[in-house]
PDB file of C-alpha atoms and ligand atoms in Angstrom:
ATOM      1  CA  MET C  30      94.785 145.564 134.477  1.00 75.00           C
ATOM      2  CA  ALA C  31      96.950 146.894 131.662  1.00 84.00           C
ATOM      3  CA  GLU C  32     100.420 145.438 131.406  1.00 85.00           C
ATOM      4  CA  PRO C  33     103.075 147.831 132.765  1.00 92.00           C
ATOM      5  CA  THR C  34     105.313 149.508 130.220  1.00 97.00           C
ATOM      6  CA  ARG C  35     108.795 150.969 130.046  1.00 98.00           C
ATOM      7  CA  ARG C  36     110.052 153.737 127.793  1.00 98.00           C
ATOM      8  CA  LEU C  37     112.732 152.104 125.669  1.00 98.00           C
ATOM      9  CA  PHE C  38     115.043 152.912 122.794  1.00 98.00           C
ATOM     10  CA  PHE C  39     118.013 151.395 121.009  1.00 98.00           C
ATOM     11  CA  ALA C  40     121.188 153.437 120.991  1.00 98.00           C
ATOM     12  CA  LEU C  41     124.902 153.513 120.517  1.00 98.00           C
ATOM     13  CA  TRP C  42     126.350 154.137 123.934  1.00 98.00           C
ATOM     14  CA  PRO C  43     129.792 155.775 124.014  1.00 98.00           C
ATOM     15  CA  ASP C  44     132.449 154.076 126.145  1.00 97.00           C
ATOM     16  CA  LYS C  45     134.262 156.112 128.763  1.00 97.00           C
ATOM     17  CA  MET C  46     136.977 157.338 126.394  1.00 97.00           C
ATOM     18  CA  VAL C  47     134.590 158.467 123.660  1.00 98.00           C
ATOM     19  CA  ARG C  48     132.254 159.995 126.249  1.00 97.00           C
ATOM     20  CA  THR C  49     135.138 161.969 127.760  1.00 97.00           C
ATOM     21  CA  ARG C  50     136.183 163.233 124.327  1.00 97.00           C
ATOM     22  CA  CYS C  51     132.612 164.255 123.549  1.00 97.00           C
ATOM     23  CA  ASP C  52     132.381 166.015 126.890  1.00 95.00           C
ATOM     24  CA  TRP C  53     135.622 167.940 126.289  1.00 95.00           C
ATOM     25  CA  TYR C  54     134.376 169.040 122.921  1.00 95.00           C
ATOM     26  CA  VAL C  55     130.980 170.169 124.234  1.00 94.00           C
ATOM     27  CA  SER C  56     132.506 171.962 127.231  1.00 92.00           C
ATOM     28  CA  GLY C  57     134.929 173.655 124.854  1.00 91.00           C
ATOM     29  CA  ILE C  58     132.221 175.044 122.594  1.00 90.00           C
ATOM     30  CA  LEU C  59     129.510 175.771 125.169  1.00 88.00           C
ATOM     31  CA  GLY C  60     131.406 176.612 128.337  1.00 83.00           C
ATOM     32  CA  LYS C  61     129.735 176.144 131.685  1.00 75.00           C
ATOM     33  CA  ARG C  62     126.826 178.513 131.442  1.00 73.00           C
ATOM     34  CA  VAL C  63     124.707 176.923 128.748  1.00 81.00           C
ATOM     35  CA  ARG C  64     122.345 174.162 129.834  1.00 87.00           C
ATOM     36  CA  ARG C  65     123.484 171.099 128.008  1.00 92.00           C
ATOM     37  CA  VAL C  66     122.895 167.365 128.009  1.00 95.00           C
ATOM     38  CA  PRO C  67     124.907 165.952 130.940  1.00 94.00           C
ATOM     39  CA  ALA C  68     127.992 164.016 129.847  1.00 95.00           C
ATOM     40  CA  ASP C  69     126.579 160.765 131.240  1.00 96.00           C
ATOM     41  CA  ASN C  70     123.498 161.128 129.039  1.00 97.00           C
ATOM     42  CA  LEU C  71     125.269 161.598 125.700  1.00 98.00           C
ATOM     43  CA  HIS C  72     124.245 158.888 123.234  1.00 98.00           C
ATOM     44  CA  LEU C  73     123.229 158.253 119.652  1.00 98.00           C
ATOM     45  CA  THR C  74     119.667 156.966 119.258  1.00 98.00           C
ATOM     46  CA  LEU C  75     119.182 154.228 116.660  1.00 98.00           C
ATOM     47  CA  ALA C  76     115.416 153.865 117.054  1.00 98.00           C
ATOM     48  CA  PHE C  77     112.917 154.991 119.648  1.00 98.00           C
ATOM     49  CA  ALA C  78     110.368 152.372 120.742  1.00 98.00           C
ATOM     50  CA  GLY C  79     108.460 154.477 123.277  1.00 97.00           C
ATOM     51  CA  SER C  80     106.424 152.901 126.055  1.00 97.00           C
ATOM     52  CA  VAL C  81     106.358 149.158 125.496  1.00 98.00           C
ATOM     53  CA  THR C  82     105.298 146.105 127.465  1.00 97.00           C
ATOM     54  CA  ASP C  83     107.697 143.338 128.502  1.00 97.00           C
ATOM     55  CA  THR C  84     106.183 141.160 125.792  1.00 97.00           C
ATOM     56  CA  VAL C  85     107.188 143.675 123.145  1.00 98.00           C
ATOM     57  CA  SER C  86     110.607 144.264 124.665  1.00 98.00           C
ATOM     58  CA  ARG C  87     111.286 140.513 124.685  1.00 98.00           C
ATOM     59  CA  CYS C  88     110.345 140.413 121.006  1.00 98.00           C
ATOM     60  CA  LEU C  89     112.728 143.292 120.255  1.00 98.00           C
ATOM     61  CA  GLU C  90     115.499 141.612 122.244  1.00 98.00           C
ATOM     62  CA  ALA C  91     115.032 138.342 120.358  1.00 98.00           C
ATOM     63  CA  HIS C  92     115.480 140.250 117.095  1.00 98.00           C
ATOM     64  CA  ALA C  93     118.526 142.052 118.461  1.00 98.00           C
ATOM     65  CA  ASP C  94     120.007 138.634 119.342  1.00 97.00           C
ATOM     66  CA  ARG C  95     119.966 137.801 115.632  1.00 96.00           C
ATOM     67  CA  VAL C  96     121.677 140.966 114.384  1.00 96.00           C
ATOM     68  CA  ALA C  97     124.857 140.020 112.537  1.00 95.00           C
ATOM     69  CA  ILE C  98     126.779 143.188 111.742  1.00 97.00           C
ATOM     70  CA  GLU C  99     130.489 143.808 112.041  1.00 97.00           C
ATOM     71  CA  PRO C 100     131.994 146.564 114.168  1.00 97.00           C
ATOM     72  CA  PHE C 101     132.481 149.862 112.349  1.00 98.00           C
ATOM     73  CA  ARG C 102     134.149 153.197 112.859  1.00 98.00           C
ATOM     74  CA  LEU C 103     132.050 156.303 113.234  1.00 98.00           C
ATOM     75  CA  GLN C 104     133.704 159.660 112.700  1.00 98.00           C
ATOM     76  CA  ILE C 105     131.933 162.338 114.665  1.00 98.00           C
ATOM     77  CA  ASP C 106     133.008 165.281 112.571  1.00 98.00           C
ATOM     78  CA  HIS C 107     130.038 167.600 112.234  1.00 96.00           C
ATOM     79  CA  LEU C 108     128.358 170.148 114.504  1.00 95.00           C
ATOM     80  CA  GLY C 109     124.743 170.745 113.541  1.00 93.00           C
ATOM     81  CA  TYR C 110     121.761 172.833 114.593  1.00 92.00           C
ATOM     82  CA  TRP C 111     118.077 172.173 113.897  1.00 92.00           C
ATOM     83  CA  HIS C 112     116.220 175.465 114.049  1.00 90.00           C
ATOM     84  CA  ARG C 113     112.729 174.117 114.569  1.00 91.00           C
ATOM     85  CA  GLN C 114     113.661 172.165 117.687  1.00 91.00           C
ATOM     86  CA  ARG C 115     116.485 174.561 118.592  1.00 92.00           C
ATOM     87  CA  LEU C 116     118.599 171.483 119.010  1.00 94.00           C
ATOM     88  CA  LEU C 117     122.370 171.492 118.921  1.00 94.00           C
ATOM     89  CA  TRP C 118     123.906 168.182 117.922  1.00 96.00           C
ATOM     90  CA  MET C 119     126.985 166.510 116.582  1.00 97.00           C
ATOM     91  CA  GLY C 120     127.261 163.537 114.313  1.00 98.00           C
ATOM     92  CA  PRO C 121     129.019 161.876 111.419  1.00 98.00           C
ATOM     93  CA  THR C 122     129.147 163.352 107.917  1.00 97.00           C
ATOM     94  CA  HIS C 123     129.610 159.895 106.495  1.00 97.00           C
ATOM     95  CA  MET C 124     127.222 157.084 107.412  1.00 97.00           C
ATOM     96  CA  PRO C 125     129.130 153.792 107.630  1.00 98.00           C
ATOM     97  CA  ASP C 126     127.357 150.814 106.047  1.00 98.00           C
ATOM     98  CA  GLY C 127     127.278 149.088 109.429  1.00 98.00           C
ATOM     99  CA  LEU C 128     125.235 151.915 110.906  1.00 98.00           C
ATOM    100  CA  TRP C 129     122.705 151.790 108.048  1.00 97.00           C
ATOM    101  CA  ALA C 130     122.448 148.046 108.496  1.00 98.00           C
ATOM    102  CA  LEU C 131     121.942 148.349 112.238  1.00 98.00           C
ATOM    103  CA  VAL C 132     119.202 150.968 111.946  1.00 98.00           C
ATOM    104  CA  THR C 133     117.458 148.941 109.243  1.00 97.00           C
ATOM    105  CA  ALA C 134     117.623 145.757 111.329  1.00 97.00           C
ATOM    106  CA  ILE C 135     116.060 147.529 114.301  1.00 97.00           C
ATOM    107  CA  ARG C 136     113.379 149.202 112.196  1.00 97.00           C
ATOM    108  CA  ASP C 137     112.537 145.768 110.776  1.00 97.00           C
ATOM    109  CA  ALA C 138     112.319 144.422 114.330  1.00 97.00           C
ATOM    110  CA  PHE C 139     109.836 147.187 115.187  1.00 97.00           C
ATOM    111  CA  ASP C 140     107.656 146.011 112.285  1.00 96.00           C
ATOM    112  CA  ASP C 141     107.814 142.399 113.413  1.00 97.00           C
ATOM    113  CA  CYS C 142     107.059 143.246 117.038  1.00 98.00           C
ATOM    114  CA  GLY C 143     103.971 145.292 116.237  1.00 97.00           C
ATOM    115  CA  LEU C 144     105.456 148.751 116.722  1.00 97.00           C
ATOM    116  CA  GLU C 145     105.018 151.523 114.261  1.00 92.00           C
ATOM    117  CA  ARG C 146     107.972 151.729 111.964  1.00 87.00           C
ATOM    118  CA  GLU C 147     109.877 155.001 111.958  1.00 89.00           C
ATOM    119  CA  ARG C 148     109.364 156.347 108.435  1.00 89.00           C
ATOM    120  CA  ARG C 149     111.550 159.400 108.690  1.00 95.00           C
ATOM    121  CA  ALA C 150     115.014 159.245 107.242  1.00 96.00           C
ATOM    122  CA  PHE C 151     117.573 158.342 109.844  1.00 98.00           C
ATOM    123  CA  GLN C 152     119.815 161.232 110.826  1.00 97.00           C
ATOM    124  CA  ALA C 153     122.647 160.080 113.081  1.00 98.00           C
ATOM    125  CA  HIS C 154     123.094 162.634 115.831  1.00 98.00           C
ATOM    126  CA  MET C 155     124.042 163.063 119.454  1.00 98.00           C
ATOM    127  CA  THR C 156     122.000 165.782 121.115  1.00 98.00           C
ATOM    128  CA  LEU C 157     124.233 168.281 122.896  1.00 96.00           C
ATOM    129  CA  ALA C 158     121.702 170.901 123.965  1.00 94.00           C
ATOM    130  CA  ARG C 159     117.964 171.420 123.605  1.00 92.00           C
ATOM    131  CA  LYS C 160     116.099 174.720 123.419  1.00 89.00           C
ATOM    132  CA  PHE C 161     119.422 176.155 122.520  1.00 87.00           C
ATOM    133  CA  SER C 162     119.015 179.871 122.008  1.00 80.00           C
ATOM    134  CA  ALA C 163     122.448 181.263 122.705  1.00 67.00           C
ATOM    135  CA  ALA C 164     124.393 182.407 119.671  1.00 68.00           C
ATOM    136  CA  LEU C 165     125.586 179.399 117.764  1.00 70.00           C
ATOM    137  CA  PRO C 166     129.198 178.918 118.719  1.00 65.00           C
ATOM    138  CA  ALA C 167     131.634 179.646 115.895  1.00 73.00           C
ATOM    139  CA  ALA C 168     133.219 176.389 116.813  1.00 78.00           C
ATOM    140  CA  GLU C 169     135.559 173.997 115.181  1.00 88.00           C
ATOM    141  CA  ALA C 170     133.941 170.790 114.058  1.00 94.00           C
ATOM    142  CA  PRO C 171     134.446 167.831 116.355  1.00 96.00           C
ATOM    143  CA  ALA C 172     137.001 165.177 115.398  1.00 97.00           C
ATOM    144  CA  ILE C 173     136.109 162.125 117.423  1.00 98.00           C
ATOM    145  CA  ASP C 174     136.742 158.611 116.165  1.00 98.00           C
ATOM    146  CA  TRP C 175     134.314 156.177 117.700  1.00 98.00           C
ATOM    147  CA  ASP C 176     134.947 152.479 117.173  1.00 98.00           C
ATOM    148  CA  VAL C 177     131.476 151.059 117.566  1.00 98.00           C
ATOM    149  CA  ASP C 178     131.529 147.457 118.749  1.00 97.00           C
ATOM    150  CA  SER C 179     128.143 147.166 120.436  1.00 98.00           C
ATOM    151  CA  PHE C 180     124.639 148.562 120.586  1.00 98.00           C
ATOM    152  CA  CYS C 181     122.267 148.854 123.526  1.00 98.00           C
ATOM    153  CA  LEU C 182     118.677 148.714 124.659  1.00 98.00           C
ATOM    154  CA  VAL C 183     118.137 151.635 126.992  1.00 98.00           C
ATOM    155  CA  GLN C 184     115.363 152.653 129.361  1.00 98.00           C
ATOM    156  CA  SER C 185     114.520 156.309 129.735  1.00 98.00           C
ATOM    157  CA  VAL C 186     113.480 157.254 133.250  1.00 97.00           C
ATOM    158  CA  ASN C 187     111.953 160.605 134.064  1.00 95.00           C
ATOM    159  CA  SER C 188     112.340 162.077 137.523  1.00 92.00           C
ATOM    160  CA  GLU C 189     112.298 165.468 139.202  1.00 92.00           C
ATOM    161  CA  ASN C 190     115.990 165.763 138.381  1.00 89.00           C
ATOM    162  CA  GLY C 191     115.350 165.303 134.695  1.00 91.00           C
ATOM    163  CA  VAL C 192     115.697 162.327 132.433  1.00 94.00           C
ATOM    164  CA  SER C 193     118.193 159.556 133.134  1.00 96.00           C
ATOM    165  CA  TYR C 194     118.984 156.451 131.129  1.00 98.00           C
ATOM    166  CA  ARG C 195     119.580 152.839 132.142  1.00 98.00           C
ATOM    167  CA  VAL C 196     121.375 150.549 129.751  1.00 98.00           C
ATOM    168  CA  LEU C 197     119.347 147.344 130.072  1.00 98.00           C
ATOM    169  CA  ARG C 198     121.225 145.173 127.580  1.00 98.00           C
ATOM    170  CA  ARG C 199     124.238 145.416 125.347  1.00 98.00           C
ATOM    171  CA  TRP C 200     124.887 143.351 122.209  1.00 98.00           C
ATOM    172  CA  ALA C 201     128.431 142.935 120.930  1.00 97.00           C
ATOM    173  CA  LEU C 202     128.708 143.362 117.167  1.00 97.00           C
ATOM    174  CA  GLU C 203     130.021 140.306 115.307  1.00 91.00           C
ATOM    175  CA  GLY C 204     133.589 139.535 116.065  1.00 75.00           C
ATOM    176  CA  ALA C 205     133.750 142.138 118.868  1.00 72.00           C
ATOM    177  CA  GLN C 206     134.600 140.942 122.375  1.00 62.00           C
TER     178      GLN C 206
HETATM  179  P1  ATP Q  30     113.204 164.476 127.571  1.00 75.25           P
HETATM  180  O1  ATP Q  30     112.158 163.954 126.613  1.00 75.25           O
HETATM  181  O2  ATP Q  30     112.851 164.222 128.996  1.00 75.25           O
HETATM  182  O3  ATP Q  30     113.609 165.866 127.293  1.00 75.25           O
HETATM  183  P2  ATP Q  30     114.936 162.706 126.118  1.00 75.25           P
HETATM  184  O4  ATP Q  30     114.289 163.192 124.869  1.00 75.25           O
HETATM  185  O5  ATP Q  30     116.426 162.560 126.126  1.00 75.25           O
HETATM  186  O6  ATP Q  30     114.545 163.618 127.338  1.00 75.25           O
HETATM  187  P3  ATP Q  30     113.284 160.456 125.755  1.00 75.25           P
HETATM  188  O7  ATP Q  30     112.177 161.330 125.275  1.00 75.25           O
HETATM  189  O8  ATP Q  30     112.936 159.308 126.637  1.00 75.25           O
HETATM  190  O9  ATP Q  30     114.355 161.301 126.534  1.00 75.25           O
HETATM  191  O10 ATP Q  30     114.045 159.929 124.477  1.00 75.25           O
HETATM  192  C1  ATP Q  30     115.094 158.990 124.512  1.00 75.25           C
HETATM  193  C2  ATP Q  30     115.871 159.084 123.223  1.00 75.25           C
HETATM  194  O11 ATP Q  30     115.002 158.799 122.117  1.00 75.25           O
HETATM  195  C3  ATP Q  30     116.430 160.475 122.945  1.00 75.25           C
HETATM  196  O12 ATP Q  30     117.632 160.332 122.209  1.00 75.25           O
HETATM  197  C4  ATP Q  30     115.382 161.130 122.084  1.00 75.25           C
HETATM  198  O13 ATP Q  30     115.921 162.112 121.229  1.00 75.25           O
HETATM  199  C5  ATP Q  30     114.890 159.947 121.273  1.00 75.25           C
HETATM  200  N1  ATP Q  30     113.477 160.107 120.935  1.00 75.25           N
HETATM  201  C6  ATP Q  30     112.466 160.418 121.774  1.00 75.25           C
HETATM  202  N2  ATP Q  30     111.278 160.466 121.148  1.00 75.25           N
HETATM  203  C7  ATP Q  30     111.533 160.168 119.862  1.00 75.25           C
HETATM  204  C8  ATP Q  30     110.729 160.044 118.693  1.00 75.25           C
HETATM  205  N3  ATP Q  30     109.414 160.236 118.713  1.00 75.25           N
HETATM  206  N4  ATP Q  30     111.351 159.728 117.531  1.00 75.25           N
HETATM  207  C9  ATP Q  30     112.648 159.516 117.484  1.00 75.25           C
HETATM  208  N5  ATP Q  30     113.487 159.608 118.541  1.00 75.25           N
HETATM  209  C10 ATP Q  30     112.940 159.943 119.718  1.00 75.25           C
HETATM  210 MG1   MG Q  31     112.189 163.384 124.509  1.00 75.25          MG
END
């Protein structure tokens, strides 16, 4: 029988304070009527592994154990829209070195663990709404400082109520508590 799999990805997971700020911003620009990503689901994907076996996830975790990157500050200061996917997002204008290093380390881990490496350029973003067809809000850019001191391995679970995410493991960045 085939080994069972889980749908996994690495992400930056906002703490309560950052999540609340993001939620205020999104509520402010979209109001209540537009279908948006629930506040609890807001995150920034580093790399998407897809459906993987426990063997592969253990390999990825062993690589994550060896990541040595210092905490960094991410300034979420841009509201963006991708027409093809009709996806509304926010993200940083400036990519901190630590974020590049983290994405590269995880992409390297994918190589080593037998997953296909993501070849597309990394575009840091937090999805706010999908299939977004309302008029694009003439909104102020966000101004959210996010002190990133950890990264996470997350499971994506689909149910009748939509997707939900379970943080399976969290790694503190070097020097962070
Ligand atoms: P749903 O697919 O049910 O609408 P979702 O996209 O949030 O919800 P997943 O598809 O499990 O849930 O994806 C988890 C995370 O990984 C999301 O941030 C998603 O944007 C990202 N992701 C999913 N597929 C890919 C992919 N092929 N390449 C890069 N990132 C992806
Ligand atoms: Mg998806």
